[in-house]
C-alpha cells in the first residue's frame, strides 16, 4: 500500500516502477481513503501499542493506493524491496530509505508474512479471484 505521504508527494509512479522492475506483476489496485473505522480494523494487530492512534490519524489523513502484487517469493521479496520500517535503518536503495521521512511516514506498507497477509489482501480485495500461476 502506498501511504498518504507517498500519494501526496506524487511517488506513486516511481514506486510502481520499482515494484515492476523487481519482477512483480500488479494483479489489482485500489485507490481509496480509509475511514477511522477501516484504519482501526486494518491495523488491529497494533491496537495495544502506543503508536496505534497516531498511526490511525496518519493513515486516514489522505488517500492510499493498495496494490495486489504477485511474483515468486512475493512476501519476502517485497519486504526486502521496501526496506526497514525506520527509513534511517533501511538499506540504501530501498523504497523507505529513498523516500521515507520517519518511521510512520515511510511511504509504503508491506504485509508482514508473520501477521496474516491474507487478511490484509482480503481487506482491500475481498472479491479477488485466486491466481493460477
XYZ file of N, CA, C and O in Angstrom:
532
model
N 0.851 -1.169 0.000
C 0.000 0.000 0.000
C 0.898 1.233 0.000
O 1.834 1.319 0.787
N 0.604 2.153 -0.877
C 1.288 3.440 -0.864
C 0.492 4.337 0.076
O -0.695 4.564 -0.118
N 1.161 4.788 1.115
C 0.515 5.545 2.188
C 0.254 6.995 1.773
O 0.763 7.457 0.748
N -0.528 7.733 2.591
C -0.871 9.115 2.235
C 0.331 10.009 1.943
O 0.253 10.872 1.060
N 1.457 9.801 2.629
C 2.621 10.648 2.361
C 3.196 10.366 0.975
O 3.626 11.285 0.279
N 3.166 9.121 0.538
C 3.633 8.774 -0.802
C 2.717 9.306 -1.887
O 3.176 9.778 -2.925
N 1.404 9.241 -1.636
C 0.429 9.777 -2.590
C 0.592 11.291 -2.684
O 0.695 11.855 -3.788
N 0.648 11.963 -1.536
C 0.747 13.423 -1.508
C 2.019 13.914 -2.206
O 2.008 14.932 -2.894
N 3.109 13.163 -2.045
C 4.386 13.577 -2.630
C 4.551 13.103 -4.070
O 5.600 13.236 -4.654
N 3.493 12.547 -4.639
C 3.460 12.112 -6.039
C 4.529 11.061 -6.348
O 5.227 11.146 -7.360
N 4.607 10.060 -5.474
C 5.590 8.991 -5.635
C 4.982 7.698 -6.187
O 5.680 6.698 -6.334
N 3.698 7.717 -6.512
C 3.018 6.508 -6.986
C 3.744 5.905 -8.189
O 4.061 4.719 -8.212
N 4.015 6.709 -9.198
C 4.659 6.207 -10.416
C 6.024 5.616 -10.144
O 6.367 4.541 -10.656
N 6.828 6.293 -9.352
C 8.171 5.809 -9.040
C 8.121 4.499 -8.258
O 8.899 3.579 -8.520
N 7.203 4.405 -7.312
C 7.089 3.173 -6.524
C 6.626 2.018 -7.403
O 7.199 0.921 -7.358
N 5.619 2.244 -8.226
C 5.145 1.193 -9.128
C 6.260 0.786 -10.093
O 6.460 -0.406 -10.356
N 7.007 1.741 -10.599
C 8.127 1.440 -11.491
C 9.131 0.504 -10.815
O 9.572 -0.485 -11.406
N 9.471 0.778 -9.578
C 10.427 -0.066 -8.846
C 9.871 -1.464 -8.593
O 10.581 -2.454 -8.701
N 8.601 -1.521 -8.255
C 7.956 -2.807 -7.984
C 7.941 -3.664 -9.255
O 8.302 -4.842 -9.232
N 7.556 -3.064 -10.375
C 7.511 -3.812 -11.631
C 8.919 -4.193 -12.102
O 9.130 -5.308 -12.590
N 9.858 -3.300 -11.944
C 11.242 -3.584 -12.344
C 11.801 -4.767 -11.553
O 12.635 -5.518 -12.047
N 11.325 -4.964 -10.340
C 11.768 -6.064 -9.497
C 11.059 -7.379 -9.822
O 11.272 -8.373 -9.145
N 10.199 -7.380 -10.818
C 9.572 -8.616 -11.258
C 8.160 -8.861 -10.759
O 7.572 -9.905 -11.043
N 7.602 -7.920 -10.021
C 6.226 -8.077 -9.552
C 5.246 -7.773 -10.679
O 5.498 -6.914 -11.520
N 4.130 -8.490 -10.658
C 3.012 -8.185 -11.540
C 1.915 -7.557 -10.691
O 1.633 -8.040 -9.592
N 1.311 -6.513 -11.194
C 0.182 -5.903 -10.486
C -1.072 -6.648 -10.909
O -1.460 -6.614 -12.076
N -1.692 -7.309 -9.930
C -2.887 -8.099 -10.194
C -4.158 -7.258 -10.024
O -5.172 -7.529 -10.644
N -4.062 -6.250 -9.170
C -5.197 -5.363 -8.921
C -4.680 -4.149 -8.162
O -3.597 -4.204 -7.562
N -5.414 -3.067 -8.217
C -5.086 -1.898 -7.410
C -6.368 -1.171 -7.043
O -7.373 -1.260 -7.741
N -6.302 -0.473 -5.918
C -7.493 0.223 -5.418
C -7.048 1.525 -4.764
O -6.284 1.523 -3.803
N -7.547 2.617 -5.282
C -7.280 3.936 -4.730
C -8.437 4.278 -3.804
O -9.596 4.259 -4.220
N -8.147 4.554 -2.531
C -9.212 4.776 -1.563
C -8.725 5.660 -0.426
O -7.527 5.871 -0.262
N -9.650 6.171 0.322
C -9.327 6.893 1.555
C -9.972 6.132 2.702
O -11.203 5.978 2.738
N -9.158 5.646 3.614
C -9.670 4.850 4.725
C -10.394 5.714 5.748
O -9.932 6.803 6.086
N -11.510 5.208 6.239
C -12.178 5.838 7.375
C -11.419 5.432 8.636
O -10.602 4.495 8.614
N -11.696 6.081 9.741
C -11.041 5.698 11.004
C -11.403 4.257 11.381
O -10.558 3.501 11.830
N -12.647 3.884 11.156
C -13.074 2.520 11.462
C -12.293 1.520 10.621
O -11.798 0.512 11.129
N -12.174 1.781 9.329
C -11.418 0.881 8.456
C -9.946 0.823 8.864
O -9.347 -0.257 8.877
N -9.371 1.963 9.183
C -7.961 2.010 9.579
C -7.735 1.204 10.857
O -6.753 0.466 10.972
N -8.635 1.337 11.814
C -8.511 0.577 13.064
C -8.634 -0.919 12.802
O -7.939 -1.724 13.425
N -9.500 -1.297 11.890
C -9.633 -2.707 11.525
C -8.358 -3.204 10.835
O -7.830 -4.263 11.154
N -7.854 -2.424 9.890
C -6.667 -2.826 9.136
C -5.446 -2.988 10.041
O -4.689 -3.942 9.916
N -5.259 -2.049 10.960
C -4.099 -2.064 11.857
C -4.414 -2.656 13.229
O -3.716 -2.381 14.200
N -5.435 -3.483 13.316
C -5.853 -4.063 14.602
C -4.729 -4.786 15.323
O -4.695 -4.808 16.560
N -3.799 -5.338 14.594
C -2.678 -6.052 15.206
C -1.847 -5.144 16.118
O -1.176 -5.604 17.029
N -1.945 -3.837 15.882
C -1.176 -2.864 16.673
C -2.018 -2.133 17.721
O -1.532 -1.184 18.343
N -3.258 -2.544 17.955
C -4.177 -1.760 18.786
C -3.704 -1.532 20.219
O -4.081 -0.549 20.835
N -2.864 -2.385 20.751
C -2.377 -2.218 22.122
C -1.070 -1.423 22.200
O -0.556 -1.184 23.290
N -0.550 -1.016 21.073
C 0.738 -0.318 21.053
C 0.537 1.186 21.169
O -0.498 1.728 20.773
N 1.540 1.871 21.701
C 1.411 3.307 21.941
C 1.324 4.131 20.660
O 0.821 5.252 20.677
N 1.754 3.600 19.535
C 1.712 4.348 18.277
C 0.416 4.122 17.494
O 0.247 4.678 16.412
N -0.513 3.337 18.044
C -1.732 2.978 17.315
C -2.551 4.197 16.897
O -2.846 4.371 15.707
N -2.941 5.058 17.829
C -3.796 6.204 17.468
C -3.079 7.202 16.554
O -3.688 7.676 15.585
N -1.801 7.520 16.792
C -1.106 8.377 15.808
C -1.041 7.733 14.422
O -1.136 8.434 13.404
N -0.904 6.406 14.368
C -0.904 5.707 13.083
C -2.252 5.858 12.387
O -2.322 6.117 11.185
N -3.325 5.722 13.145
C -4.672 5.869 12.588
C -4.869 7.301 12.067
O -5.404 7.508 10.971
N -4.418 8.290 12.837
C -4.505 9.682 12.383
C -3.782 9.857 11.049
O -4.300 10.494 10.128
N -2.580 9.312 10.959
C -1.780 9.462 9.751
C -2.407 8.758 8.555
O -2.550 9.351 7.486
N -2.780 7.510 8.709
C -3.225 6.721 7.562
C -4.571 7.208 7.016
O -4.918 6.949 5.871
N -5.315 7.966 7.827
C -6.605 8.499 7.374
C -6.514 9.947 6.897
O -7.528 10.530 6.505
N -5.325 10.534 6.893
C -5.213 11.949 6.507
C -5.284 12.180 5.003
O -5.409 13.322 4.566
N -5.226 11.134 4.223
C -5.309 11.274 2.771
C -5.515 9.915 2.126
O -5.548 8.892 2.804
N -5.624 9.895 0.800
C -5.848 8.630 0.102
C -4.618 7.721 0.130
O -3.489 8.177 0.320
N -4.882 6.436 -0.064
C -3.845 5.417 -0.185
C -4.091 4.650 -1.484
O -5.214 4.641 -2.010
N -3.043 4.009 -1.989
C -3.186 3.139 -3.148
C -2.775 1.736 -2.732
O -1.606 1.491 -2.413
N -3.756 0.838 -2.688
C -3.485 -0.554 -2.349
C -3.159 -1.307 -3.633
O -3.826 -1.133 -4.654
N -2.123 -2.122 -3.572
C -1.703 -2.910 -4.726
C -1.718 -4.384 -4.364
O -1.236 -4.766 -3.297
N -2.250 -5.198 -5.236
C -2.194 -6.644 -5.093
C -1.115 -7.120 -6.050
O -1.239 -6.963 -7.270
N -0.031 -7.630 -5.488
C 1.150 -7.964 -6.270
C 1.394 -9.465 -6.295
O 1.052 -10.171 -5.346
N 2.048 -9.929 -7.359
C 2.385 -11.344 -7.476
C 3.771 -11.507 -8.078
O 4.170 -10.724 -8.943
N 4.480 -12.497 -7.594
C 5.763 -12.972 -8.137
C 6.226 -14.106 -7.245
O 5.686 -14.315 -6.159
N 7.225 -14.815 -7.656
C 7.786 -15.885 -6.833
C 8.381 -15.261 -5.578
O 9.039 -14.227 -5.648
N 8.135 -15.885 -4.420
C 8.619 -15.382 -3.125
C 8.198 -13.925 -2.888
O 8.978 -13.118 -2.387
N 6.968 -13.612 -3.248
C 6.487 -12.226 -3.228
C 6.603 -11.564 -1.856
O 7.093 -10.436 -1.764
N 6.149 -12.212 -0.807
C 6.139 -11.555 0.508
C 7.544 -11.218 0.974
O 7.812 -10.091 1.398
N 8.436 -12.173 0.871
C 9.818 -11.951 1.307
C 10.488 -10.877 0.453
O 11.129 -9.960 0.966
N 10.316 -10.971 -0.852
C 10.984 -10.024 -1.740
C 10.429 -8.615 -1.579
O 11.185 -7.634 -1.612
N 9.121 -8.482 -1.379
C 8.553 -7.148 -1.201
C 9.087 -6.495 0.061
O 9.422 -5.303 0.051
N 9.195 -7.250 1.126
C 9.741 -6.694 2.374
C 11.185 -6.222 2.166
O 11.588 -5.198 2.703
N 11.951 -6.957 1.376
C 13.327 -6.530 1.067
C 13.329 -5.261 0.232
O 14.136 -4.359 0.455
N 12.440 -5.180 -0.741
C 12.372 -4.027 -1.638
C 11.954 -2.759 -0.910
O 12.486 -1.683 -1.180
N 11.014 -2.865 0.029
C 10.552 -1.665 0.731
C 11.516 -1.243 1.829
O 11.634 -0.064 2.128
N 12.217 -2.183 2.453
C 13.188 -1.845 3.482
C 12.591 -1.790 4.875
O 11.397 -1.969 5.078
N 13.452 -1.509 5.836
C 13.063 -1.454 7.245
C 12.037 -0.362 7.495
O 12.002 0.651 6.794
N 11.225 -0.557 8.531
C 10.179 0.404 8.882
C 10.752 1.798 9.105
O 10.181 2.783 8.648
N 11.870 1.883 9.789
C 12.535 3.166 10.012
C 13.437 3.453 8.815
O 14.410 2.734 8.590
N 13.128 4.486 8.035
C 13.936 4.787 6.848
C 15.424 4.971 7.142
O 16.267 4.657 6.301
N 15.758 5.440 8.345
C 17.162 5.624 8.705
C 17.889 4.297 8.861
O 19.107 4.235 8.729
N 17.131 3.224 9.134
C 17.714 1.889 9.288
C 17.610 1.058 8.010
O 18.191 -0.020 7.935
N 16.852 1.547 7.044
C 16.625 0.789 5.808
C 17.884 0.784 4.942
O 18.632 1.760 4.910
N 18.090 -0.308 4.236
C 19.244 -0.422 3.346
C 19.135 0.612 2.225
O 18.043 0.857 1.700
N 20.259 1.206 1.837
C 20.256 2.150 0.707
C 19.650 1.503 -0.537
O 19.874 0.321 -0.801
N 18.865 2.284 -1.262
C 18.226 1.793 -2.467
C 16.847 1.214 -2.253
O 16.131 0.947 -3.221
N 16.445 0.995 -0.987
C 15.092 0.515 -0.736
C 14.124 1.699 -0.825
O 14.530 2.863 -0.745
N 12.869 1.400 -0.995
C 11.854 2.447 -1.133
C 11.819 3.342 0.102
O 11.811 4.566 -0.009
N 11.840 2.744 1.286
C 11.766 3.553 2.504
C 13.038 4.360 2.730
O 12.968 5.499 3.188
N 14.203 3.797 2.422
C 15.447 4.553 2.575
C 15.458 5.763 1.643
O 15.906 6.849 2.020
N 14.957 5.580 0.438
C 14.990 6.654 -0.556
C 13.901 7.703 -0.366
O 14.118 8.873 -0.688
N 12.738 7.310 0.144
C 11.606 8.235 0.184
C 10.982 8.458 1.558
O 10.242 9.417 1.745
N 11.226 7.587 2.514
C 10.628 7.734 3.836
C 11.250 8.885 4.609
O 12.432 9.186 4.450
N 10.455 9.523 5.440
C 10.950 10.645 6.239
C 10.929 10.351 7.742
O 11.542 11.079 8.510
N 10.214 9.295 8.158
C 10.162 8.897 9.559
C 9.613 7.473 9.626
O 9.182 6.926 8.614
N 9.620 6.901 10.810
C 9.098 5.550 10.978
C 7.633 5.471 10.561
O 7.212 4.506 9.942
N 6.850 6.468 10.873
C 5.437 6.470 10.479
C 5.279 6.890 9.024
O 4.547 6.285 8.269
N 5.945 7.946 8.638
C 5.842 8.468 7.269
C 6.925 7.823 6.407
O 7.854 8.479 5.960
N 6.717 6.516 6.200
C 7.714 5.754 5.461
C 7.214 5.311 4.087
O 7.711 4.367 3.512
N 6.213 5.983 3.582
C 5.732 5.930 2.204
C 4.907 4.688 1.848
O 3.948 4.790 1.112
N 5.293 3.517 2.354
C 4.599 2.290 1.953
C 4.352 1.364 3.139
O 5.049 1.429 4.149
N 3.366 0.519 2.972
C 3.101 -0.577 3.903
C 3.228 -1.862 3.099
O 2.695 -1.956 1.990
N 3.928 -2.834 3.641
C 4.008 -4.162 3.024
C 3.572 -5.179 4.068
O 4.034 -5.141 5.204
N 2.688 -6.066 3.684
C 2.176 -7.069 4.614
C 3.325 -7.861 5.231
O 4.254 -8.263 4.544
N 3.239 -8.045 6.526
C 4.222 -8.843 7.246
C 3.809 -10.312 7.153
O 2.712 -10.659 7.577
N 4.666 -11.176 6.619
C 4.291 -12.592 6.492
C 3.910 -13.238 7.815
O 3.165 -14.215 7.823
N 4.388 -12.688 8.933
C 4.071 -13.248 10.244
C 2.749 -12.733 10.814
O 2.330 -13.159 11.880
N 2.098 -11.809 10.125
C 0.867 -11.194 10.644
C -0.335 -11.421 9.722
O -1.185 -10.553 9.592
N -0.400 -12.563 9.058
C -1.541 -12.945 8.240
C -1.779 -11.996 7.057
O -2.757 -11.239 7.036
N -0.909 -12.042 6.054
C -1.085 -11.173 4.885
C -2.392 -11.417 4.130
O -2.918 -10.490 3.516
N -2.923 -12.640 4.198
C -4.210 -12.908 3.527
C -5.312 -12.008 4.068
O -6.175 -11.565 3.331
N -5.277 -11.729 5.362
C -6.274 -10.844 5.963
C -6.169 -9.455 5.347
O -7.176 -8.821 5.029
N -4.950 -8.966 5.142
C -4.762 -7.645 4.545
C -5.186 -7.627 3.086
O -5.789 -6.659 2.615
N -4.880 -8.687 2.369
C -5.302 -8.775 0.963
C -6.819 -8.748 0.889
O -7.409 -8.001 0.105
N -7.481 -9.560 1.721
C -8.947 -9.606 1.736
C -9.561 -8.272 2.151
O -10.673 -7.946 1.739
N -8.860 -7.516 2.964
C -9.361 -6.211 3.399
C -9.574 -5.288 2.189
O -10.611 -4.645 2.066
N -8.600 -5.233 1.298
C -8.697 -4.352 0.137
C -9.317 -5.017 -1.086
O -9.933 -4.339 -1.907
N -9.134 -6.322 -1.227
C -9.582 -7.025 -2.434
C -10.405 -8.259 -2.066
O -10.031 -9.387 -2.353
N -11.576 -8.057 -1.453
C -12.357 -9.190 -0.945
C -12.934 -10.099 -2.029
O -13.228 -11.251 -1.764
N -13.088 -9.597 -3.232
C -13.718 -10.404 -4.287
C -12.713 -10.879 -5.325
O -13.082 -11.259 -6.422
N -11.447 -10.884 -4.972
C -10.420 -11.292 -5.934
C -10.554 -12.773 -6.255
O -10.996 -13.564 -5.432
N -10.145 -13.101 -7.454
C -10.139 -14.498 -7.870
C -8.723 -15.024 -7.651
O -7.754 -14.338 -7.941
N -8.598 -16.242 -7.169
C -7.260 -16.808 -6.972
C -6.527 -16.898 -8.297
O -7.122 -17.169 -9.337
N -5.222 -16.644 -8.265
C -4.416 -16.758 -9.479
C -3.960 -18.197 -9.614
O -3.809 -18.925 -8.641
N -3.753 -18.619 -10.842
C -3.346 -19.986 -11.088
C -1.869 -20.085 -11.443
O -1.369 -21.179 -11.666
N -1.172 -18.964 -11.562
C 0.259 -19.042 -11.894
C 1.129 -18.365 -10.871
O 0.744 -17.719 -10.006
